[in-house]
PDB file of C-alpha atoms and ligand atoms in Angstrom:
ATOM      1  CA  MET A   1      30.558  80.381 -36.240  1.00 90.00           C
ATOM      2  CA  SER A   2      31.508  78.225 -33.705  1.00 95.00           C
ATOM      3  CA  LEU A   3      29.283  75.407 -32.208  1.00 96.00           C
ATOM      4  CA  LEU A   4      29.632  77.068 -28.898  1.00 95.00           C
ATOM      5  CA  GLU A   5      28.720  80.560 -30.367  1.00 95.00           C
ATOM      6  CA  GLN A   6      25.530  78.906 -31.985  1.00 97.00           C
ATOM      7  CA  ILE A   7      24.272  78.393 -28.565  1.00 98.00           C
ATOM      8  CA  ASP A   8      21.777  80.706 -26.745  1.00 97.00           C
ATOM      9  CA  LYS A   9      22.963  80.882 -23.297  1.00 97.00           C
ATOM     10  CA  GLU A  10      19.645  82.500 -22.139  1.00 97.00           C
ATOM     11  CA  ARG A  11      17.809  79.057 -23.230  1.00 96.00           C
ATOM     12  CA  LEU A  12      20.197  76.297 -21.993  1.00 98.00           C
ATOM     13  CA  PRO A  13      18.741  73.096 -20.628  1.00 98.00           C
ATOM     14  CA  GLN A  14      19.354  73.200 -16.886  1.00 98.00           C
ATOM     15  CA  HIS A  15      19.686  69.380 -16.650  1.00 98.00           C
ATOM     16  CA  VAL A  16      20.941  67.099 -19.314  1.00 98.00           C
ATOM     17  CA  ALA A  17      20.789  63.292 -18.902  1.00 99.00           C
ATOM     18  CA  VAL A  18      22.958  60.697 -21.137  1.00 99.00           C
ATOM     19  CA  ILE A  19      22.509  57.420 -21.848  1.00 98.00           C
ATOM     20  CA  MET A  20      26.244  56.432 -22.475  1.00 98.00           C
ATOM     21  CA  ASP A  21      25.867  53.568 -25.160  1.00 98.00           C
ATOM     22  CA  GLY A  22      28.338  51.689 -27.502  1.00 98.00           C
ATOM     23  CA  ASN A  23      31.349  50.868 -25.449  1.00 98.00           C
ATOM     24  CA  GLY A  24      31.191  47.444 -26.335  1.00 98.00           C
ATOM     25  CA  ARG A  25      30.701  47.907 -29.992  1.00 98.00           C
ATOM     26  CA  TRP A  26      33.345  50.513 -30.385  1.00 98.00           C
ATOM     27  CA  ALA A  27      35.860  48.139 -28.662  1.00 98.00           C
ATOM     28  CA  LYS A  28      34.888  45.370 -30.878  1.00 98.00           C
ATOM     29  CA  GLU A  29      35.230  47.282 -33.823  1.00 98.00           C
ATOM     30  CA  LYS A  30      38.749  47.846 -32.683  1.00 98.00           C
ATOM     31  CA  GLY A  31      39.399  43.919 -32.187  1.00 98.00           C
ATOM     32  CA  LYS A  32      39.391  44.643 -28.624  1.00 98.00           C
ATOM     33  CA  LEU A  33      37.791  43.375 -25.370  1.00 96.00           C
ATOM     34  CA  ARG A  34      34.804  45.371 -24.062  1.00 97.00           C
ATOM     35  CA  VAL A  35      36.437  46.946 -20.893  1.00 97.00           C
ATOM     36  CA  PHE A  36      38.641  48.618 -23.550  1.00 98.00           C
ATOM     37  CA  GLY A  37      35.099  50.486 -24.667  1.00 98.00           C
ATOM     38  CA  HIS A  38      34.624  51.427 -21.159  1.00 98.00           C
ATOM     39  CA  GLN A  39      38.178  52.613 -20.542  1.00 98.00           C
ATOM     40  CA  ASN A  40      37.799  55.026 -23.412  1.00 98.00           C
ATOM     41  CA  GLY A  41      34.328  55.646 -22.309  1.00 98.00           C
ATOM     42  CA  VAL A  42      35.871  57.393 -19.418  1.00 98.00           C
ATOM     43  CA  VAL A  43      37.582  60.080 -22.004  1.00 98.00           C
ATOM     44  CA  ALA A  44      34.191  60.853 -23.213  1.00 98.00           C
ATOM     45  CA  VAL A  45      32.920  61.280 -19.662  1.00 98.00           C
ATOM     46  CA  ARG A  46      35.532  63.629 -18.758  1.00 97.00           C
ATOM     47  CA  ASP A  47      35.123  65.725 -22.116  1.00 98.00           C
ATOM     48  CA  THR A  48      31.415  65.658 -21.573  1.00 98.00           C
ATOM     49  CA  VAL A  49      31.553  66.880 -18.028  1.00 98.00           C
ATOM     50  CA  GLU A  50      33.956  69.658 -18.946  1.00 97.00           C
ATOM     51  CA  GLY A  51      31.956  70.902 -21.896  1.00 98.00           C
ATOM     52  CA  ALA A  52      28.827  70.914 -19.796  1.00 98.00           C
ATOM     53  CA  VAL A  53      30.721  73.165 -16.939  1.00 98.00           C
ATOM     54  CA  GLU A  54      31.960  75.331 -20.355  1.00 97.00           C
ATOM     55  CA  LEU A  55      28.330  75.527 -21.622  1.00 98.00           C
ATOM     56  CA  GLY A  56      27.098  76.400 -18.051  1.00 98.00           C
ATOM     57  CA  ILE A  57      24.646  73.446 -17.705  1.00 98.00           C
ATOM     58  CA  LYS A  58      23.635  72.962 -14.225  1.00 98.00           C
ATOM     59  CA  TYR A  59      22.851  69.180 -14.023  1.00 98.00           C
ATOM     60  CA  LEU A  60      24.344  66.401 -16.098  1.00 98.00           C
ATOM     61  CA  THR A  61      23.173  62.634 -15.161  1.00 98.00           C
ATOM     62  CA  LEU A  62      24.903  59.964 -16.818  1.00 98.00           C
ATOM     63  CA  TYR A  63      23.518  56.236 -16.893  1.00 98.00           C
ATOM     64  CA  ALA A  64      26.927  54.501 -15.798  1.00 98.00           C
ATOM     65  CA  PHE A  65      25.414  51.105 -14.725  1.00 98.00           C
ATOM     66  CA  SER A  66      21.895  49.819 -14.859  1.00 97.00           C
ATOM     67  CA  THR A  67      20.211  47.397 -12.456  1.00 97.00           C
ATOM     68  CA  GLU A  68      20.312  45.083 -15.728  1.00 96.00           C
ATOM     69  CA  ASN A  69      23.997  45.385 -16.046  1.00 97.00           C
ATOM     70  CA  TRP A  70      24.197  43.291 -12.868  1.00 98.00           C
ATOM     71  CA  ASN A  71      23.571  40.241 -15.653  1.00 97.00           C
ATOM     72  CA  ARG A  72      26.534  41.058 -17.607  1.00 97.00           C
ATOM     73  CA  PRO A  73      29.411  38.439 -17.236  1.00 96.00           C
ATOM     74  CA  ARG A  74      31.100  38.618 -13.833  1.00 96.00           C
ATOM     75  CA  LEU A  75      34.534  39.702 -15.286  1.00 96.00           C
ATOM     76  CA  GLU A  76      32.956  42.873 -17.173  1.00 96.00           C
ATOM     77  CA  VAL A  77      31.029  43.904 -14.092  1.00 97.00           C
ATOM     78  CA  MET A  78      34.222  43.634 -11.913  1.00 97.00           C
ATOM     79  CA  ALA A  79      35.752  45.678 -14.573  1.00 97.00           C
ATOM     80  CA  LEU A  80      33.418  48.304 -14.774  1.00 97.00           C
ATOM     81  CA  MET A  81      33.265  48.514 -10.956  1.00 97.00           C
ATOM     82  CA  GLU A  82      37.086  48.914 -10.860  1.00 97.00           C
ATOM     83  CA  LEU A  83      37.145  51.343 -13.106  1.00 97.00           C
ATOM     84  CA  LEU A  84      34.480  53.727 -11.482  1.00 97.00           C
ATOM     85  CA  VAL A  85      36.543  53.322  -8.167  1.00 95.00           C
ATOM     86  CA  SER A  86      39.755  54.278 -10.309  1.00 97.00           C
ATOM     87  CA  THR A  87      38.010  57.058 -12.296  1.00 97.00           C
ATOM     88  CA  ILE A  88      36.275  58.628  -9.376  1.00 97.00           C
ATOM     89  CA  SER A  89      39.420  58.487  -7.260  1.00 97.00           C
ATOM     90  CA  LYS A  90      41.438  60.157 -10.200  1.00 97.00           C
ATOM     91  CA  GLU A  91      39.053  62.629 -11.487  1.00 96.00           C
ATOM     92  CA  THR A  92      38.214  64.173  -8.129  1.00 96.00           C
ATOM     93  CA  LYS A  93      40.926  66.818  -8.695  1.00 95.00           C
ATOM     94  CA  THR A  94      39.481  67.518 -11.886  1.00 94.00           C
ATOM     95  CA  LEU A  95      36.208  67.953 -10.428  1.00 97.00           C
ATOM     96  CA  MET A  96      37.204  70.183  -7.826  1.00 97.00           C
ATOM     97  CA  GLU A  97      39.059  72.357 -10.408  1.00 96.00           C
ATOM     98  CA  ASN A  98      35.858  72.836 -12.556  1.00 96.00           C
ATOM     99  CA  GLY A  99      33.536  73.382  -9.398  1.00 98.00           C
ATOM    100  CA  VAL A 100      31.514  69.936 -10.166  1.00 98.00           C
ATOM    101  CA  ARG A 101      29.521  68.374  -7.092  1.00 98.00           C
ATOM    102  CA  LEU A 102      29.115  64.487  -7.484  1.00 98.00           C
ATOM    103  CA  ASN A 103      26.043  63.040  -6.757  1.00 98.00           C
ATOM    104  CA  ALA A 104      24.647  59.389  -7.437  1.00 98.00           C
ATOM    105  CA  ILE A 105      21.412  57.589  -7.607  1.00 98.00           C
ATOM    106  CA  GLY A 106      20.328  54.288  -7.606  1.00 98.00           C
ATOM    107  CA  ASN A 107      20.617  51.359  -5.439  1.00 98.00           C
ATOM    108  CA  LEU A 108      23.810  52.213  -3.889  1.00 97.00           C
ATOM    109  CA  SER A 109      23.603  49.551  -1.101  1.00 97.00           C
ATOM    110  CA  THR A 110      24.172  46.846  -3.739  1.00 97.00           C
ATOM    111  CA  LEU A 111      27.603  48.312  -5.341  1.00 97.00           C
ATOM    112  CA  PRO A 112      30.841  46.758  -3.656  1.00 97.00           C
ATOM    113  CA  GLU A 113      32.173  48.272  -0.393  1.00 97.00           C
ATOM    114  CA  LYS A 114      34.961  49.766  -2.219  1.00 96.00           C
ATOM    115  CA  CYS A 115      32.962  51.473  -4.663  1.00 97.00           C
ATOM    116  CA  ARG A 116      30.615  52.737  -2.468  1.00 97.00           C
ATOM    117  CA  LYS A 117      33.094  54.179  -0.258  1.00 97.00           C
ATOM    118  CA  GLN A 118      35.057  56.127  -3.140  1.00 97.00           C
ATOM    119  CA  LEU A 119      31.773  57.586  -3.958  1.00 97.00           C
ATOM    120  CA  LEU A 120      30.507  58.554  -0.818  1.00 97.00           C
ATOM    121  CA  GLU A 121      34.028  60.216   0.041  1.00 98.00           C
ATOM    122  CA  THR A 122      33.941  62.242  -3.387  1.00 98.00           C
ATOM    123  CA  ILE A 123      30.415  63.294  -3.053  1.00 98.00           C
ATOM    124  CA  LYS A 124      31.634  64.957   0.547  1.00 98.00           C
ATOM    125  CA  LYS A 125      34.683  66.515  -0.939  1.00 98.00           C
ATOM    126  CA  THR A 126      32.855  67.926  -3.780  1.00 98.00           C
ATOM    127  CA  SER A 127      29.662  68.883  -1.872  1.00 98.00           C
ATOM    128  CA  SER A 128      30.224  72.619  -1.750  1.00 98.00           C
ATOM    129  CA  ASN A 129      30.790  72.878  -5.252  1.00 98.00           C
ATOM    130  CA  THR A 130      28.286  74.632  -7.222  1.00 98.00           C
ATOM    131  CA  ASN A 131      28.956  75.039 -11.229  1.00 98.00           C
ATOM    132  CA  CYS A 132      27.539  71.784 -12.121  1.00 98.00           C
ATOM    133  CA  THR A 133      25.766  68.784 -10.383  1.00 98.00           C
ATOM    134  CA  LEU A 134      27.409  65.616 -11.808  1.00 98.00           C
ATOM    135  CA  THR A 135      25.012  62.502 -10.966  1.00 98.00           C
ATOM    136  CA  LEU A 136      25.962  58.962 -11.873  1.00 98.00           C
ATOM    137  CA  ALA A 137      23.438  56.623 -11.807  1.00 98.00           C
ATOM    138  CA  LEU A 138      24.678  53.349 -10.551  1.00 98.00           C
ATOM    139  CA  SER A 139      22.707  50.183 -10.073  1.00 98.00           C
ATOM    140  CA  TYR A 140      20.006  52.222 -11.081  1.00 98.00           C
ATOM    141  CA  SER A 141      16.549  51.698 -12.911  1.00 98.00           C
ATOM    142  CA  SER A 142      13.390  53.702 -12.938  1.00 98.00           C
ATOM    143  CA  ARG A 143      11.120  51.087 -12.141  1.00 98.00           C
ATOM    144  CA  TRP A 144      13.071  50.241  -9.008  1.00 98.00           C
ATOM    145  CA  GLU A 145      13.276  53.739  -8.086  1.00 98.00           C
ATOM    146  CA  ILE A 146       9.598  54.213  -8.629  1.00 98.00           C
ATOM    147  CA  THR A 147       8.512  51.211  -6.498  1.00 98.00           C
ATOM    148  CA  ASP A 148      11.222  52.328  -3.966  1.00 98.00           C
ATOM    149  CA  ALA A 149       9.094  55.481  -3.722  1.00 98.00           C
ATOM    150  CA  ALA A 150       5.887  53.930  -3.520  1.00 98.00           C
ATOM    151  CA  LYS A 151       7.071  52.045  -0.776  1.00 98.00           C
ATOM    152  CA  ARG A 152       8.024  54.876   1.382  1.00 98.00           C
ATOM    153  CA  ILE A 153       5.176  56.898   0.710  1.00 98.00           C
ATOM    154  CA  ALA A 154       3.041  53.706   1.441  1.00 98.00           C
ATOM    155  CA  ILE A 155       4.914  53.497   4.958  1.00 98.00           C
ATOM    156  CA  LYS A 156       4.100  57.239   5.699  1.00 98.00           C
ATOM    157  CA  VAL A 157       0.430  56.632   4.960  1.00 98.00           C
ATOM    158  CA  ARG A 158       0.570  53.544   7.025  1.00 98.00           C
ATOM    159  CA  ASP A 159       2.199  55.431   9.993  1.00 98.00           C
ATOM    160  CA  GLY A 160       0.002  58.518   9.630  1.00 98.00           C
ATOM    161  CA  GLU A 161       2.522  61.058   8.403  1.00 98.00           C
ATOM    162  CA  ILE A 162       0.669  61.658   5.166  1.00 98.00           C
ATOM    163  CA  LYS A 163      -2.897  61.389   4.043  1.00 98.00           C
ATOM    164  CA  ALA A 164      -3.446  59.286   0.778  1.00 98.00           C
ATOM    165  CA  GLU A 165      -5.415  61.979  -0.736  1.00 98.00           C
ATOM    166  CA  ASP A 166      -2.843  64.447  -0.130  1.00 98.00           C
ATOM    167  CA  ILE A 167      -0.372  62.662  -2.480  1.00 98.00           C
ATOM    168  CA  THR A 168       0.388  65.260  -5.466  1.00 98.00           C
ATOM    169  CA  GLU A 169       3.049  64.545  -8.336  1.00 98.00           C
ATOM    170  CA  ASP A 170       5.169  66.815  -6.257  1.00 98.00           C
ATOM    171  CA  ILE A 171       5.217  64.946  -3.147  1.00 98.00           C
ATOM    172  CA  PHE A 172       5.869  61.664  -5.385  1.00 98.00           C
ATOM    173  CA  GLY A 173       8.827  63.373  -7.110  1.00 98.00           C
ATOM    174  CA  ASP A 174      10.438  64.207  -3.668  1.00 98.00           C
ATOM    175  CA  HIS A 175      10.423  60.622  -2.878  1.00 98.00           C
ATOM    176  CA  LEU A 176      12.451  59.623  -6.089  1.00 98.00           C
ATOM    177  CA  ASN A 177      16.145  59.545  -5.862  1.00 98.00           C
ATOM    178  CA  THR A 178      16.404  62.876  -8.093  1.00 98.00           C
ATOM    179  CA  ALA A 179      14.333  64.755  -4.940  1.00 98.00           C
ATOM    180  CA  GLY A 180      15.657  68.437  -5.351  1.00 97.00           C
ATOM    181  CA  ILE A 181      17.175  68.010  -9.299  1.00 98.00           C
ATOM    182  CA  PRO A 182      15.048  69.873 -11.875  1.00 98.00           C
ATOM    183  CA  ASP A 183      13.506  67.273 -14.409  1.00 98.00           C
ATOM    184  CA  PRO A 184      16.020  66.953 -17.325  1.00 98.00           C
ATOM    185  CA  GLU A 185      14.766  69.197 -20.418  1.00 98.00           C
ATOM    186  CA  LEU A 186      17.346  67.305 -22.887  1.00 98.00           C
ATOM    187  CA  MET A 187      17.968  63.614 -22.791  1.00 98.00           C
ATOM    188  CA  ILE A 188      20.689  62.029 -25.153  1.00 98.00           C
ATOM    189  CA  ARG A 189      21.407  58.562 -26.158  1.00 98.00           C
ATOM    190  CA  THR A 190      24.376  57.329 -28.018  1.00 98.00           C
ATOM    191  CA  SER A 191      25.185  54.680 -30.517  1.00 98.00           C
ATOM    192  CA  GLY A 192      22.166  54.605 -32.634  1.00 98.00           C
ATOM    193  CA  GLU A 193      19.615  53.092 -30.289  1.00 98.00           C
ATOM    194  CA  HIS A 194      16.101  54.476 -29.905  1.00 98.00           C
ATOM    195  CA  ARG A 195      15.160  53.191 -26.254  1.00 96.00           C
ATOM    196  CA  ILE A 196      15.018  54.655 -22.870  1.00 98.00           C
ATOM    197  CA  SER A 197      16.208  51.603 -21.180  1.00 97.00           C
ATOM    198  CA  ASN A 198      14.379  52.096 -17.860  1.00 98.00           C
ATOM    199  CA  TYR A 199      16.099  55.667 -17.304  1.00 98.00           C
ATOM    200  CA  LEU A 200      14.507  58.241 -15.495  1.00 98.00           C
ATOM    201  CA  LEU A 201      10.991  57.644 -17.013  1.00 98.00           C
ATOM    202  CA  TRP A 202       9.030  59.745 -14.514  1.00 98.00           C
ATOM    203  CA  GLN A 203      11.523  62.607 -14.837  1.00 98.00           C
ATOM    204  CA  ILE A 204      11.857  62.849 -18.842  1.00 98.00           C
ATOM    205  CA  ALA A 205       7.867  63.324 -18.976  1.00 97.00           C
ATOM    206  CA  TYR A 206       8.480  66.701 -21.100  1.00 96.00           C
ATOM    207  CA  ALA A 207      12.271  66.077 -22.181  1.00 97.00           C
ATOM    208  CA  GLU A 208      13.456  66.559 -25.646  1.00 97.00           C
ATOM    209  CA  LEU A 209      15.121  63.148 -26.889  1.00 98.00           C
ATOM    210  CA  TYR A 210      18.226  63.265 -28.881  1.00 98.00           C
ATOM    211  CA  PHE A 211      19.733  60.094 -30.515  1.00 98.00           C
ATOM    212  CA  THR A 212      23.154  60.173 -32.066  1.00 98.00           C
ATOM    213  CA  SER A 213      24.678  57.187 -33.912  1.00 98.00           C
ATOM    214  CA  LYS A 214      28.182  57.911 -32.331  1.00 98.00           C
ATOM    215  CA  LEU A 215      29.459  55.397 -29.832  1.00 98.00           C
ATOM    216  CA  TRP A 216      30.162  56.618 -26.534  1.00 98.00           C
ATOM    217  CA  PRO A 217      33.732  56.583 -26.597  1.00 98.00           C
ATOM    218  CA  ASP A 218      33.758  59.081 -29.612  1.00 98.00           C
ATOM    219  CA  PHE A 219      31.309  61.360 -27.768  1.00 98.00           C
ATOM    220  CA  ARG A 220      33.169  64.923 -27.127  1.00 98.00           C
ATOM    221  CA  ARG A 221      31.945  68.113 -25.721  1.00 98.00           C
ATOM    222  CA  GLN A 222      31.307  69.144 -29.459  1.00 98.00           C
ATOM    223  CA  ASP A 223      28.583  66.237 -29.746  1.00 98.00           C
ATOM    224  CA  LEU A 224      26.925  67.929 -26.687  1.00 98.00           C
ATOM    225  CA  PHE A 225      26.975  71.140 -28.079  1.00 98.00           C
ATOM    226  CA  GLU A 226      25.369  69.953 -31.182  1.00 98.00           C
ATOM    227  CA  ALA A 227      22.742  68.357 -29.154  1.00 98.00           C
ATOM    228  CA  VAL A 228      22.021  71.586 -27.298  1.00 98.00           C
ATOM    229  CA  ILE A 229      21.880  73.610 -30.722  1.00 98.00           C
ATOM    230  CA  ASP A 230      19.371  70.793 -31.821  1.00 98.00           C
ATOM    231  CA  TYR A 231      17.195  71.063 -28.434  1.00 97.00           C
ATOM    232  CA  GLN A 232      17.076  74.863 -29.001  1.00 97.00           C
ATOM    233  CA  LYS A 233      15.749  74.538 -32.544  1.00 95.00           C
ATOM    234  CA  ARG A 234      12.639  72.712 -30.969  1.00 93.00           C
ATOM    235  CA  GLU A 235       9.472  73.970 -29.758  1.00 80.00           C
ATOM    236  CA  ARG A 236       8.544  72.966 -26.416  1.00 76.00           C
ATOM    237  CA  ARG A 237       4.640  73.051 -26.087  1.00 79.00           C
ATOM    238  CA  PHE A 238       3.799  71.330 -22.975  1.00 83.00           C
ATOM    239  CA  GLY A 239       0.390  70.076 -24.290  1.00 83.00           C
ATOM    240  CA  MET A 240      -0.221  73.700 -25.701  1.00 83.00           C
ATOM    241  CA  THR A 241      -0.531  75.148 -29.264  1.00 83.00           C
ATOM    242  CA  SER A 242       2.129  77.152 -30.787  1.00 80.00           C
ATOM    243  CA  GLU A 243      -0.269  80.119 -30.769  1.00 83.00           C
ATOM    244  CA  GLN A 244      -0.734  79.994 -27.064  1.00 80.00           C
ATOM    245  CA  LEU A 245       3.278  79.732 -26.664  1.00 77.00           C
ATOM    246  CA  ASN A 246       3.633  82.930 -28.679  1.00 73.00           C
TER     247      ASN A 246
HETATM  248  C1  FPP B 301      27.081  50.955 -22.482  1.00 56.32           C
HETATM  249  O1  FPP B 301      28.051  50.505 -23.266  1.00 56.32           O
HETATM  250  C2  FPP B 301      27.917  51.646 -21.079  1.00 56.32           C
HETATM  251  C3  FPP B 301      28.131  51.072 -20.050  1.00 56.32           C
HETATM  252  C4  FPP B 301      26.967  49.933 -19.483  1.00 56.32           C
HETATM  253  C5  FPP B 301      29.009  51.637 -18.715  1.00 56.32           C
HETATM  254  C6  FPP B 301      29.327  52.890 -19.133  1.00 56.32           C
HETATM  255  C7  FPP B 301      30.661  53.198 -18.317  1.00 56.32           C
HETATM  256  C8  FPP B 301      31.528  53.860 -18.521  1.00 56.32           C
HETATM  257  C9  FPP B 301      31.381  55.354 -19.777  1.00 56.32           C
HETATM  258  C10 FPP B 301      32.719  54.001 -17.860  1.00 56.32           C
HETATM  259  C11 FPP B 301      32.649  54.738 -16.407  1.00 56.32           C
HETATM  260  C12 FPP B 301      32.068  55.796 -16.284  1.00 56.32           C
HETATM  261  C13 FPP B 301      32.273  56.715 -15.564  1.00 56.32           C
HETATM  262  C14 FPP B 301      31.109  57.737 -14.926  1.00 56.32           C
HETATM  263  C15 FPP B 301      33.331  56.889 -14.774  1.00 56.32           C
HETATM  264  P1  FPP B 301      27.735  48.905 -23.750  1.00 56.32           P
HETATM  265  O2  FPP B 301      28.624  48.141 -22.941  1.00 56.32           O
HETATM  266  O3  FPP B 301      26.334  48.416 -23.508  1.00 56.32           O
HETATM  267  O4  FPP B 301      27.988  48.808 -25.251  1.00 56.32           O
HETATM  268  P2  FPP B 301      27.359  47.870 -26.628  1.00 56.32           P
HETATM  269  O5  FPP B 301      25.626  48.401 -26.402  1.00 56.32           O
HETATM  270  O6  FPP B 301      27.922  48.559 -27.642  1.00 56.32           O
HETATM  271  O7  FPP B 301      27.464  46.836 -25.756  1.00 56.32           O
END
């Protein structure tokens, strides 16, 4: 039975979040510069997005650039920004063919103008696609996002738009960058690291975590399928007992 046939389409995660890690190590293994790893990471992004569409996953969120990544060598940061612009531009056609809507979260005002412009252009162009929402986390960190939400809520309280005692988890969630997107049920991290690295901390409260030793440039749709098969074997209890679930 193929991997795809082993998946129960009725119990798919709606939202899969991915920490794409290991580009640098992949390049180093081959005696190449880190940028070569990022370039090959794009191949993995394309295949994973196509795999998500093939499977019927409605939301895919990729950690493409963290707030902390700004501290990398200037040349690497510049190369990553260039790669983002060129990839988003080149892949717009594929996104349209696959019915994928592009979205972005993070402090987008810190991105170079060229990058933000290309991003917003493709977001607009793909806005009516309905097969899958591909969210790129760019200049993103969860603590930044949560602090930003707290600030905006505080301003509303100050201005009398909302009462402090009326703040609920739902209202808080509506002030995060991911407002309107269901929480991920599955979070994948590549490269053998077992960390969350400031990614979607609020949203992954109940997510199943899946770690693979594959380095990101080697990741393909079959690896996504394997992660989903593993997810479907788990019992999601949300604090209840097995007996209550059955
Ligand atoms: C982590 O590997 C990867 C990144 C910081 C960048 C991810 C970017 C891409 C896959 C390319 C462009 C993406 C899109 C969506 C167009 P690392 O450099 O931290 O690897 P290391 O841990 O081995 O050093």
